[in-house]
PDB file of C-alpha atoms in Angstrom:
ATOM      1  CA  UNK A 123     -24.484  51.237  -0.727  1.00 75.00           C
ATOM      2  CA  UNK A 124     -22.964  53.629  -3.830  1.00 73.00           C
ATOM      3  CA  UNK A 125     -19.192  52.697  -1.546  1.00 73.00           C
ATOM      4  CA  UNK A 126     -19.945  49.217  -0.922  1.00 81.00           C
ATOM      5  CA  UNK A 127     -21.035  48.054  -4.490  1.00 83.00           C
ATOM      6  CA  UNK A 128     -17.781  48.969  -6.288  1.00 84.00           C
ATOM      7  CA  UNK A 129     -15.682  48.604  -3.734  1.00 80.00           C
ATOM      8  CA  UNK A 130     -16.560  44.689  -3.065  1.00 83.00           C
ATOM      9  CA  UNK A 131     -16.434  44.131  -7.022  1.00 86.00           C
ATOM     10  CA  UNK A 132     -13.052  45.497  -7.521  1.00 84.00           C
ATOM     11  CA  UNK A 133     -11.551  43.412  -4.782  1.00 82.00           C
ATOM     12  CA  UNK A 134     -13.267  40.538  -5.555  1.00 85.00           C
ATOM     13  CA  UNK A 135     -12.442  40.583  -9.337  1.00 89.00           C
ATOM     14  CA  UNK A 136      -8.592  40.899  -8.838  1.00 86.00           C
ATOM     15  CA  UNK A 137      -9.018  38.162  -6.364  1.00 86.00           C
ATOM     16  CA  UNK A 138     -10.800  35.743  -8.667  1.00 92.00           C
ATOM     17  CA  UNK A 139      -7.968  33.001  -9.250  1.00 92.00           C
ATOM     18  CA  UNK A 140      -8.377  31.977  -5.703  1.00 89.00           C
ATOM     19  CA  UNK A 141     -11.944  31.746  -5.683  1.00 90.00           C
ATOM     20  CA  UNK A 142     -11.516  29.432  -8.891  1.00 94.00           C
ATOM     21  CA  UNK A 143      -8.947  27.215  -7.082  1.00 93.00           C
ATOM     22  CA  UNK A 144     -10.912  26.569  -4.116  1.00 89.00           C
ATOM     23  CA  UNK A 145     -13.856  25.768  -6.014  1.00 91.00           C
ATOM     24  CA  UNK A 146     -11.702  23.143  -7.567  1.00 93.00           C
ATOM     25  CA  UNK A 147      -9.727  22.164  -4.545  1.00 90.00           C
ATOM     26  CA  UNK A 148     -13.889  21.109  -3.059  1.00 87.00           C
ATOM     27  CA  UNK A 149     -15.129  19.666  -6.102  1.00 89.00           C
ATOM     28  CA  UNK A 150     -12.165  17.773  -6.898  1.00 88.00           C
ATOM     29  CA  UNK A 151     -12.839  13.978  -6.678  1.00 87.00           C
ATOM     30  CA  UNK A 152      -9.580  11.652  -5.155  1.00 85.00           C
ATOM     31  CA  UNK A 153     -10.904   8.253  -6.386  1.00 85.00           C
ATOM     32  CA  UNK A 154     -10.744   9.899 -10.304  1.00 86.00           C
ATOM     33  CA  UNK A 155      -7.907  12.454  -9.803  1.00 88.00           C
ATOM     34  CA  UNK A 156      -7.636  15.034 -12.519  1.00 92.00           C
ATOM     35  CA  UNK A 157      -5.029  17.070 -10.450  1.00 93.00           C
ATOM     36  CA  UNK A 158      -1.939  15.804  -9.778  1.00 91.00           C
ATOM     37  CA  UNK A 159      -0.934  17.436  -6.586  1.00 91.00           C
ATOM     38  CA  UNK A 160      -4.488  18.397  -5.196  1.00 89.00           C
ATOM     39  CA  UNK A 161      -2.806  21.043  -2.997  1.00 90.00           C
ATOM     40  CA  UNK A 162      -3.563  24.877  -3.242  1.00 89.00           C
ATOM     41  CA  UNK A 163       0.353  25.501  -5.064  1.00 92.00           C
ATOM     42  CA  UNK A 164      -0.243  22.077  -6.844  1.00 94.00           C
ATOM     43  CA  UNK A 165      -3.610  22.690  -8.639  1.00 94.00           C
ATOM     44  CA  UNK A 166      -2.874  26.327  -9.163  1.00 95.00           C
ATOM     45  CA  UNK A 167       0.885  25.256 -10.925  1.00 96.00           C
ATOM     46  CA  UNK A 168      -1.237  22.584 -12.790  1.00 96.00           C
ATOM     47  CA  UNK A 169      -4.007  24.913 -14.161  1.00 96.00           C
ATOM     48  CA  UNK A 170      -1.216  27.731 -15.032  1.00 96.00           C
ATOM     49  CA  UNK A 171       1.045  25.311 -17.158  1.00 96.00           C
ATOM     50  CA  UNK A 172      -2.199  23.461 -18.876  1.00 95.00           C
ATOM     51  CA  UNK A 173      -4.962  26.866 -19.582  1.00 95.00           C
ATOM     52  CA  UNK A 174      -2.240  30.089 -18.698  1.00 95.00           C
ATOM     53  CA  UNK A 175      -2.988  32.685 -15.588  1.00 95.00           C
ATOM     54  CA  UNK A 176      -5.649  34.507 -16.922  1.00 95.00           C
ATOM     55  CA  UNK A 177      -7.626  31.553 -19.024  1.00 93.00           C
ATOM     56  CA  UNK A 178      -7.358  29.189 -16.191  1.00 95.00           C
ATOM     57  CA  UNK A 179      -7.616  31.129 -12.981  1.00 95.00           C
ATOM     58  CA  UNK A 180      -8.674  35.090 -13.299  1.00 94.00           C
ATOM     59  CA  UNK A 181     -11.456  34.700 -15.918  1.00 95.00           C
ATOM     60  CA  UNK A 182     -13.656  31.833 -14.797  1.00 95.00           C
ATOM     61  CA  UNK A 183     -16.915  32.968 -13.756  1.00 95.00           C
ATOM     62  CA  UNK A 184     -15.473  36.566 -13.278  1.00 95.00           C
ATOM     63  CA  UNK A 185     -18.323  38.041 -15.167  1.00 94.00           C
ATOM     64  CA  UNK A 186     -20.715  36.435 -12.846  1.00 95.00           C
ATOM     65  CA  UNK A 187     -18.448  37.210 -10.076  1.00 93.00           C
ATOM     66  CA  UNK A 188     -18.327  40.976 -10.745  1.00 94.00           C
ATOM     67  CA  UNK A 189     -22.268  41.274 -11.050  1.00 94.00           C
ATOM     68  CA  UNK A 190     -22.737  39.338  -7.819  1.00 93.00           C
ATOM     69  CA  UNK A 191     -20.458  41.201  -5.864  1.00 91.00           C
ATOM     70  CA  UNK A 192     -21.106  44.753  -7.152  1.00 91.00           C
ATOM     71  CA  UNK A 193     -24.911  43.652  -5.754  1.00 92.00           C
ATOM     72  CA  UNK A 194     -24.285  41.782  -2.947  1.00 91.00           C
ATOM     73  CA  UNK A 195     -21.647  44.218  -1.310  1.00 89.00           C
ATOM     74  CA  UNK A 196     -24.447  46.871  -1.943  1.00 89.00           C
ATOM     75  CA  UNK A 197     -26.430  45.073   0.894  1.00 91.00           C
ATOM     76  CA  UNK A 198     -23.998  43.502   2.834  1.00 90.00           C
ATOM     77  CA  UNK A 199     -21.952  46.408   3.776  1.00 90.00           C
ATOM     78  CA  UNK A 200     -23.642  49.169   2.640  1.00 88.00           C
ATOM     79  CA  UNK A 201     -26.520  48.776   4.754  1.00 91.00           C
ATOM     80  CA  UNK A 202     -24.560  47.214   7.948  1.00 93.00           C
ATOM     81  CA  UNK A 203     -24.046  50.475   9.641  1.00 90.00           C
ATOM     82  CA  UNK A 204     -27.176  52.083   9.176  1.00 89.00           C
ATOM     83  CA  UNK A 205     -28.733  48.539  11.281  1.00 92.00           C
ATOM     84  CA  UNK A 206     -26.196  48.564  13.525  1.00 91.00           C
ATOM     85  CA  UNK A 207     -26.920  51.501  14.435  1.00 89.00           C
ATOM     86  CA  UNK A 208     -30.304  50.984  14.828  1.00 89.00           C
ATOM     87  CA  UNK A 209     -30.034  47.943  16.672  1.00 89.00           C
ATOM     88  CA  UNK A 210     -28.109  50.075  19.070  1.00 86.00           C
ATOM     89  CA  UNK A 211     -29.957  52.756  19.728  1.00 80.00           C
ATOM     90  CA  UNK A 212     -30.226  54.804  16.389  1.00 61.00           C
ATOM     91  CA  UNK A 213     -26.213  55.316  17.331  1.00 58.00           C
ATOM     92  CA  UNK A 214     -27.300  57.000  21.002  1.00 65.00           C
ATOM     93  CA  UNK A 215     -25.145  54.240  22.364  1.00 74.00           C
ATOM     94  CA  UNK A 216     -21.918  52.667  21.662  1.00 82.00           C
ATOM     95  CA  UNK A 217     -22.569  49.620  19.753  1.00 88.00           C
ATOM     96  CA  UNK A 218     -22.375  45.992  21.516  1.00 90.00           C
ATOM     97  CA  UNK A 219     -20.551  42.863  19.640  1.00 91.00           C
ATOM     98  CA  UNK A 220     -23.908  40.871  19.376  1.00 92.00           C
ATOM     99  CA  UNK A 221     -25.381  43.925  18.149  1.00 93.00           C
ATOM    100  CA  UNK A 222     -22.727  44.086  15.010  1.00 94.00           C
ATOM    101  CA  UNK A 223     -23.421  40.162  15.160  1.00 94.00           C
ATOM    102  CA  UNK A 224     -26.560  40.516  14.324  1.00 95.00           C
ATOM    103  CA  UNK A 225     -26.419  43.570  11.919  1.00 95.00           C
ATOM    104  CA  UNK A 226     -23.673  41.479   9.807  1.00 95.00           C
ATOM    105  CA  UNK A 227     -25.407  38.331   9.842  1.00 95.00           C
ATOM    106  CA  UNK A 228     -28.948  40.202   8.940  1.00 96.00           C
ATOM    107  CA  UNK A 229     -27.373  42.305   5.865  1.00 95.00           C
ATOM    108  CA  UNK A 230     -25.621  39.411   4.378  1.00 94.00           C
ATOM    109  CA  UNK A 231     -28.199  37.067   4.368  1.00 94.00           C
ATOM    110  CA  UNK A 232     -30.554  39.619   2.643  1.00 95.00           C
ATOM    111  CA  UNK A 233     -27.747  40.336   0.116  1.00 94.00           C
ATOM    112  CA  UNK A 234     -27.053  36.549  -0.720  1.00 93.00           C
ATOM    113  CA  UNK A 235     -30.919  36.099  -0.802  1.00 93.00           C
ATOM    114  CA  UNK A 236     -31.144  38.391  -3.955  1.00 93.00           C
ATOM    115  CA  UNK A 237     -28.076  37.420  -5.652  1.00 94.00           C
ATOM    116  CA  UNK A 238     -27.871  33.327  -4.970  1.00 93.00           C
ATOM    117  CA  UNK A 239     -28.643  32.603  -8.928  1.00 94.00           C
ATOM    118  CA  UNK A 240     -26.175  34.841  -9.435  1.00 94.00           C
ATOM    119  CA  UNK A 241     -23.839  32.735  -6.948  1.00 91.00           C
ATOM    120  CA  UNK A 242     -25.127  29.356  -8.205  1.00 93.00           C
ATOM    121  CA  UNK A 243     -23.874  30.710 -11.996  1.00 95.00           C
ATOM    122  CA  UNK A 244     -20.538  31.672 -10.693  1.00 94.00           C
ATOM    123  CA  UNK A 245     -19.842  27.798  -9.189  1.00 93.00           C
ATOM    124  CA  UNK A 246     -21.132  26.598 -11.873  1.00 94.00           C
ATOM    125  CA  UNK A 247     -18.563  28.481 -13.962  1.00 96.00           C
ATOM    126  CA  UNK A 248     -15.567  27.820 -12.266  1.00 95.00           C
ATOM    127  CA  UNK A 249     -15.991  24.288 -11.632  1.00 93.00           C
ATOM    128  CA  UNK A 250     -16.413  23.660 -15.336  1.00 92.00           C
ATOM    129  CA  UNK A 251     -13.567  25.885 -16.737  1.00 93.00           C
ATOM    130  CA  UNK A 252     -11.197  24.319 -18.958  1.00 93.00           C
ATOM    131  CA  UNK A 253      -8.959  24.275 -21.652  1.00 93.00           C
ATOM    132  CA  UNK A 254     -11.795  23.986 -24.404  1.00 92.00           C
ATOM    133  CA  UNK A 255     -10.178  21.794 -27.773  1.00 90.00           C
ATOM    134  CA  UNK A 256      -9.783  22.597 -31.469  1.00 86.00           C
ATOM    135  CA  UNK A 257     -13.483  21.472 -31.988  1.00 85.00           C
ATOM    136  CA  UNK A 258     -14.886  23.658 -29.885  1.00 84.00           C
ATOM    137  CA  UNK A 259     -17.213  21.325 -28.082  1.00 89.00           C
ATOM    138  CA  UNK A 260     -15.036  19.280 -25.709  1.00 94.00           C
ATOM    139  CA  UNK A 261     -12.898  20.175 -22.688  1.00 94.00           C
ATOM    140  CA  UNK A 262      -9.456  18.803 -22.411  1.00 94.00           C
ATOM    141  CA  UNK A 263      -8.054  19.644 -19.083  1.00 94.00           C
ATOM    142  CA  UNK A 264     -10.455  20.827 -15.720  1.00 93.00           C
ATOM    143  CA  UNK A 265     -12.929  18.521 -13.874  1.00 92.00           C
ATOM    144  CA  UNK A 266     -14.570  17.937 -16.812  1.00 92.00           C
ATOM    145  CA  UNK A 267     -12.132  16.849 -19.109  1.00 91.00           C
ATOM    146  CA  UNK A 268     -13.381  15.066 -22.290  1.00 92.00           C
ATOM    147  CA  UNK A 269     -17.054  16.203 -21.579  1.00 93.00           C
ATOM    148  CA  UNK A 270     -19.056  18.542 -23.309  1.00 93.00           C
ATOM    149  CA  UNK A 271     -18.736  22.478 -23.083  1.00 94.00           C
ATOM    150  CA  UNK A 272     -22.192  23.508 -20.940  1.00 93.00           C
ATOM    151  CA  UNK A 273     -21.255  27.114 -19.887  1.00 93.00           C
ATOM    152  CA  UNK A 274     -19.314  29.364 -22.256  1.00 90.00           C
ATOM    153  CA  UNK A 275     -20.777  32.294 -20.790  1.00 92.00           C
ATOM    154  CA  UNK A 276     -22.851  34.070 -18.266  1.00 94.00           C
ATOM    155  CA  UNK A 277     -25.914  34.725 -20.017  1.00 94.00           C
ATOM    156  CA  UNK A 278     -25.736  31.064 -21.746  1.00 95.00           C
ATOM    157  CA  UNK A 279     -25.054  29.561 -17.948  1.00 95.00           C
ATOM    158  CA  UNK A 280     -28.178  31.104 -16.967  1.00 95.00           C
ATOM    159  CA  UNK A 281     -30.662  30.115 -19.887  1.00 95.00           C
ATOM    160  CA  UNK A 282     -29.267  26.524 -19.530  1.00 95.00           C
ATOM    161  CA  UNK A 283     -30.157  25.959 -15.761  1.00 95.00           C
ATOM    162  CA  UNK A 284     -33.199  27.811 -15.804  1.00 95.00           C
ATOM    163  CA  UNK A 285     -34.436  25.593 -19.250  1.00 94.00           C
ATOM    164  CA  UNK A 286     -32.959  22.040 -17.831  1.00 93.00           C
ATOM    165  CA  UNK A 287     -33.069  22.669 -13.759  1.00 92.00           C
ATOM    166  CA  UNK A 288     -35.461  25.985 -13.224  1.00 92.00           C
ATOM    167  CA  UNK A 289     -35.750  27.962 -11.278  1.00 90.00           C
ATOM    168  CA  UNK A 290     -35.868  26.322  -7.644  1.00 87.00           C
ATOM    169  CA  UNK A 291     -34.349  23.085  -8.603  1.00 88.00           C
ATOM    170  CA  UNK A 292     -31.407  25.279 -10.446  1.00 91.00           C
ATOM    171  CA  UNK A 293     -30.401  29.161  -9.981  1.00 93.00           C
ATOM    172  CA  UNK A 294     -31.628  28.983  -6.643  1.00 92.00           C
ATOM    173  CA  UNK A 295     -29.930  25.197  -5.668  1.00 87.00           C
ATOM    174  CA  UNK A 296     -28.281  25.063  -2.499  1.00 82.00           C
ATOM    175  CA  UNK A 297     -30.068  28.526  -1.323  1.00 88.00           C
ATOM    176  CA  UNK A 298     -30.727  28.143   2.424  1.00 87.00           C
ATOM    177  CA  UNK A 299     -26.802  27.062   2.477  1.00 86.00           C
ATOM    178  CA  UNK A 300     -25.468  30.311   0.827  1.00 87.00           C
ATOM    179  CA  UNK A 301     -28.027  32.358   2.580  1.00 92.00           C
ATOM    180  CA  UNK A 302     -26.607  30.384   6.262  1.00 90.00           C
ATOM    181  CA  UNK A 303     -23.463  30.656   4.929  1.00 88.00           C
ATOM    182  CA  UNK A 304     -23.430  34.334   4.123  1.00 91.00           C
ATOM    183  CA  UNK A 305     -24.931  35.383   7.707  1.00 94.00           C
ATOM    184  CA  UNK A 306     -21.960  33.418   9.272  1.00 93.00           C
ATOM    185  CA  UNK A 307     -19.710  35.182   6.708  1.00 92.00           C
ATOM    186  CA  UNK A 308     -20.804  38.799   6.814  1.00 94.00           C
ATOM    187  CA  UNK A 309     -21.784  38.131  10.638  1.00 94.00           C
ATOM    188  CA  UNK A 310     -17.989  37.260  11.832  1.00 94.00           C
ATOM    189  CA  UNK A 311     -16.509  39.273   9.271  1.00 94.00           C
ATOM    190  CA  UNK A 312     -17.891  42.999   9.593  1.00 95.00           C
ATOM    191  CA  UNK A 313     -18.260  41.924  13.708  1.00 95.00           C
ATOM    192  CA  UNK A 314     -14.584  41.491  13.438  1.00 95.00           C
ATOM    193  CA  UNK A 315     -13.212  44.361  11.558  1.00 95.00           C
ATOM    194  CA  UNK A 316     -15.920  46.818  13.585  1.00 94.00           C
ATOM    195  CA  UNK A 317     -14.774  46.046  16.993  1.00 94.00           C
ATOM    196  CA  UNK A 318     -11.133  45.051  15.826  1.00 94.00           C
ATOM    197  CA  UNK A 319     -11.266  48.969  14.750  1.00 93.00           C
ATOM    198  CA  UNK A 320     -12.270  49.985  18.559  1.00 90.00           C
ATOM    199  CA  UNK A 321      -9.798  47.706  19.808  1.00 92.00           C
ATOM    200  CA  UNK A 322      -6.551  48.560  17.968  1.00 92.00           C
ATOM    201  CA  UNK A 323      -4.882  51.182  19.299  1.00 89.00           C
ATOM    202  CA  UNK A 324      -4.724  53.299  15.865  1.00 91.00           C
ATOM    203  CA  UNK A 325      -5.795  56.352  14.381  1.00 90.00           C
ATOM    204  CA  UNK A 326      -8.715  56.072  11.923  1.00 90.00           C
ATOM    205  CA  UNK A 327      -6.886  55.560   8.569  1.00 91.00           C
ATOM    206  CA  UNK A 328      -5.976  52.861   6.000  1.00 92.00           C
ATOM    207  CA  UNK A 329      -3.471  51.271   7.838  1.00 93.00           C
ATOM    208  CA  UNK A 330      -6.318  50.844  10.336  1.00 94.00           C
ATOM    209  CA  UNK A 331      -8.382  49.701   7.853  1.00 94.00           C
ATOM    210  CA  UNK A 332      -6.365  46.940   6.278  1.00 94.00           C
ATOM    211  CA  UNK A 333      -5.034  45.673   9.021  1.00 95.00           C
ATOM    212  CA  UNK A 334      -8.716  45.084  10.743  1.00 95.00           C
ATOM    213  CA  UNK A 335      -9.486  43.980   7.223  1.00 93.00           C
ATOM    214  CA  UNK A 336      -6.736  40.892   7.317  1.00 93.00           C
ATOM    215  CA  UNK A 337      -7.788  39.615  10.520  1.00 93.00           C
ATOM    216  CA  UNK A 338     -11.105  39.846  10.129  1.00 94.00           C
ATOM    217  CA  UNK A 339     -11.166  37.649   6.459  1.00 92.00           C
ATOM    218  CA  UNK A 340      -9.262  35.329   8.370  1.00 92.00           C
ATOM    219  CA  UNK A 341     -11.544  35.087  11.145  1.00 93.00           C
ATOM    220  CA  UNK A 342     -14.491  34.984   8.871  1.00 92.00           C
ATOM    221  CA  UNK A 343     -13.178  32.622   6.671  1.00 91.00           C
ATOM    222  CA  UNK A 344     -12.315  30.192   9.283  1.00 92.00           C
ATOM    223  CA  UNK A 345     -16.042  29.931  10.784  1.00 92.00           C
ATOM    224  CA  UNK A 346     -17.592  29.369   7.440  1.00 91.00           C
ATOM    225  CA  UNK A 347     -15.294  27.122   5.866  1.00 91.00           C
ATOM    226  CA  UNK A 348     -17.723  23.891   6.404  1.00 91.00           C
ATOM    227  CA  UNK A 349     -20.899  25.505   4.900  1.00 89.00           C
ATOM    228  CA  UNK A 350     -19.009  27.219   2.058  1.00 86.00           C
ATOM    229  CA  UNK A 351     -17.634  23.127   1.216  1.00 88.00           C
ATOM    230  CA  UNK A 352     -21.013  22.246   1.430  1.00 87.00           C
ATOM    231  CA  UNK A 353     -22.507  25.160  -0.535  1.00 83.00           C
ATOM    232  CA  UNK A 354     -20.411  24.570  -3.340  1.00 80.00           C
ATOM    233  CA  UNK A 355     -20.668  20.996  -3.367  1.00 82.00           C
ATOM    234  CA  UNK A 356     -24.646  21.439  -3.488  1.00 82.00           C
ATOM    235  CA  UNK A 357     -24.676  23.919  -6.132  1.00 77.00           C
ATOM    236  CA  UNK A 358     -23.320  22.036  -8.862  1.00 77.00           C
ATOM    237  CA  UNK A 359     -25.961  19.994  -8.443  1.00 73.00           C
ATOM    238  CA  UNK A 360     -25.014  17.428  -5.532  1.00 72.00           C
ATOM    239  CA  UNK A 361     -28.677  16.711  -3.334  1.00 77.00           C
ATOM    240  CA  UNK A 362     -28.198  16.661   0.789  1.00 80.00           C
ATOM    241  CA  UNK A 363     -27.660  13.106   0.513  1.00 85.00           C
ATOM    242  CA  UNK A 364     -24.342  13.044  -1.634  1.00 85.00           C
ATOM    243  CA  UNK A 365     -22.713  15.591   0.407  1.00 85.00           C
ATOM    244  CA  UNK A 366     -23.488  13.377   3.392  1.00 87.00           C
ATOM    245  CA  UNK A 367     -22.236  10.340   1.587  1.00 88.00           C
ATOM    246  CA  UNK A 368     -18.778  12.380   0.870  1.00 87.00           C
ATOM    247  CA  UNK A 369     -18.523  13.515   4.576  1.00 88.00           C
ATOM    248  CA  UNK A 370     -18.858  10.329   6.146  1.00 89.00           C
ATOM    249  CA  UNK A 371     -16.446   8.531   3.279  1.00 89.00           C
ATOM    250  CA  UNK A 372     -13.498  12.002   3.706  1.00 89.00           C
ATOM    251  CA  UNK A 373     -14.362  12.529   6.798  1.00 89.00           C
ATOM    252  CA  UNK A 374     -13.820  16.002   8.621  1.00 89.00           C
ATOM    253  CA  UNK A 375     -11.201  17.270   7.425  1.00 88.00           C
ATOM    254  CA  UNK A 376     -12.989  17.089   3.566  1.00 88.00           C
ATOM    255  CA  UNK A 377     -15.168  20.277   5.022  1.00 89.00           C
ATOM    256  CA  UNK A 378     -11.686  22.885   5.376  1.00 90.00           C
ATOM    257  CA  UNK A 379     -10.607  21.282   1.766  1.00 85.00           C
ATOM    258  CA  UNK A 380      -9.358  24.344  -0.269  1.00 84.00           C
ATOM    259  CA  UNK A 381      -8.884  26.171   3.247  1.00 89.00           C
ATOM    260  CA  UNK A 382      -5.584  27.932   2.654  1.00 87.00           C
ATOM    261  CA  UNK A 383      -7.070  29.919  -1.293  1.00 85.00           C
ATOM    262  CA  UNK A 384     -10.169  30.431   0.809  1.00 85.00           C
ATOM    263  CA  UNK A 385      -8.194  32.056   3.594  1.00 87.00           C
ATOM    264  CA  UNK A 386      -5.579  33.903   1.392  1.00 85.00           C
ATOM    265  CA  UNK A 387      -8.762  35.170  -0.988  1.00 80.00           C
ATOM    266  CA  UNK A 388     -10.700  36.360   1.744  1.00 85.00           C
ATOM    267  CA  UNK A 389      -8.159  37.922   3.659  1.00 85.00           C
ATOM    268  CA  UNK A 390      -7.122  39.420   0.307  1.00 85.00           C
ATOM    269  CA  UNK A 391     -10.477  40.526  -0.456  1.00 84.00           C
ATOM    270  CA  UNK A 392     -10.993  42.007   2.673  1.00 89.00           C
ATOM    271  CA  UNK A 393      -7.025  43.693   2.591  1.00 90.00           C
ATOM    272  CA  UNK A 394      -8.623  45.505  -1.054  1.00 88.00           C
ATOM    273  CA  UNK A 395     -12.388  45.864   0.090  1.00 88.00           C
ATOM    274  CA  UNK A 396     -12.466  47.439   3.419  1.00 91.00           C
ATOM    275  CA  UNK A 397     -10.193  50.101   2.338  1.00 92.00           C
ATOM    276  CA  UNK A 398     -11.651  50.458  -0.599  1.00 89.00           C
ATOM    277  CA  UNK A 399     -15.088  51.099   0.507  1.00 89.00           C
ATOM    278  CA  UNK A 400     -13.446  53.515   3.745  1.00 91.00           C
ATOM    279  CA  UNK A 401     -12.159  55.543   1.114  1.00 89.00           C
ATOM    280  CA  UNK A 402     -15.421  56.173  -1.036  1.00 87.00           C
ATOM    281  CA  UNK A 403     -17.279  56.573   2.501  1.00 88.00           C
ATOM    282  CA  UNK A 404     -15.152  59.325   2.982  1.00 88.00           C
ATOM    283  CA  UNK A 405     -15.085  60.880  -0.511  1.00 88.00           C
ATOM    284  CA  UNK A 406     -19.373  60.626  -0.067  1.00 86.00           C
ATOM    285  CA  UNK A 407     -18.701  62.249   2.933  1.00 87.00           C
ATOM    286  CA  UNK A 408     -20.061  59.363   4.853  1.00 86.00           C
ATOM    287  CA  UNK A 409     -18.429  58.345   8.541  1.00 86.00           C
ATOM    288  CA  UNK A 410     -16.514  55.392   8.605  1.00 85.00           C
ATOM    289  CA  UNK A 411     -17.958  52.037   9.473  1.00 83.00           C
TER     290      UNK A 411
END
């Protein structure tokens, strides 16, 4: 867990503009357009020449982002091994895929348990970011442009949901989809890179690692791309109902919107993470996953 922790926040916080873009890709409504190519390239270029790189994409909910993940990959990877391992045997037998399966999905949805206000604040974050004007009060570019400033920071994010929303209603909005979604996630993701690791014919290393760790965001990222639509969708305060509404009126398709920055983060994230966390294994002097 002392690996994991820093090694999922590092990656993650480098990695933040394309979290921010796909959060905006999801939420971002075609009948009141506020992006004029509502493409990955298009929204990125238009955030970059309106707010600047770091402004616009990297800092967005990167405070919340870093807390969450420092926690979250704590649980999620640091304590895959040690159940996978139990699940097979207490590691007196080679482990099966369903038994990673189930190790991956088990850790992640116990890690996105604890941290889904944490999550919730993040979404809430990035979907809101703008270019904020001279007054200070309004935003002028972003989904909300010409509406008031609600979240200037992380600990003002979370005193405002929990005083107008609470605490079921608000941090933890949308919770049994982020907890689904991160069992799918984690699940496909660690099942990937563990038996991708057995499969490639490599020596234990970091060129193993990262490039188990590619194919295994991709994987991962492809499975959950319909819950993490929905997930975000529902935490910034959408009820079952309106996402169903928006399905049936998009159609399909609307659930892999923001696919390609989902896919390039998350392979990215893994490409940083995996390593990342091998290598502090190793300096703990704990066996590789």
């Amino acid at each position: 867990m002392v690996a994991a922790g820093p090694g999922c926040a590092v990656a993650n916080g480098l990695l933040n503009a394309f979290e921010t873009t796909k959060v905006k890709l999801q939420l971002h409504n075609p009948t009141k357009p506020v992006y004029s190519t509502p493409t990955t390239t298009g929204v990125m270029t238009q955030i970059i020449r309106e707010e600047g790189v770091v402004r616009g994409l990297i800092t967005p909910g990167l405070s919340a982002s870093l807390t969450r993940s420092m926690l979250y990959g704590a649980y999620r990877v640091g304590l895959y091994s040690s159940m996978r391992d139990f699940l097979s045997g207490d590691g007196t037998s080679e482990p099966q895929l369903h038994h990673r399966m189930a190790s991956g999905m088990f850790t992640g949805g116990l890690g996105a348990m604890l941290t889904c206000p944490l999550d919730v604040v993040r979404t809430r974050m990035q979907a809101e970011a703008g270019r904020i004007g001279d007054c200070g009060r309004y935003y002028t570019t972003g989904l909300r442009k010409g509406k008031e400033v609600r979240y200037p920071n992380l600990t003002t994010t979370i005193r405002s949901i929990v005083e107008n929303e609470g605490l079921r209603n608000g941090l933890y909005r949308g919770a049994s989809v982020t907890v689904a979604r991160a069992s799918l996630l984690n699940g496909a993701q660690l099942a990937s890179y563990d038996t991708l690791k057995h499969l490639v014919p490599m020596e234990e290393g970091p060129k193993l690692h990262t490039l188990c760790a590619l194919m295994s965001g991709i994987i991962a990222q492809t499975v959950v791309m319909p819950i993490d639509t929905i997930k975000s969708k529902m935490m910034v305060g959408s009820c079952r109902r309106v996402v169903w509404k928006t399905l049936l009126e998009r159609g399909p398709l609307w659930l892999y919107k923001g696919y390609l920055p989902a896919c390039a983060g998350q392979g990215l994230i893994m490409v940083l993470q995996m390593p990342l966390i091998e290598e502090f294994r190793r300096m703990l002097g704990v066996k590789a996953i």
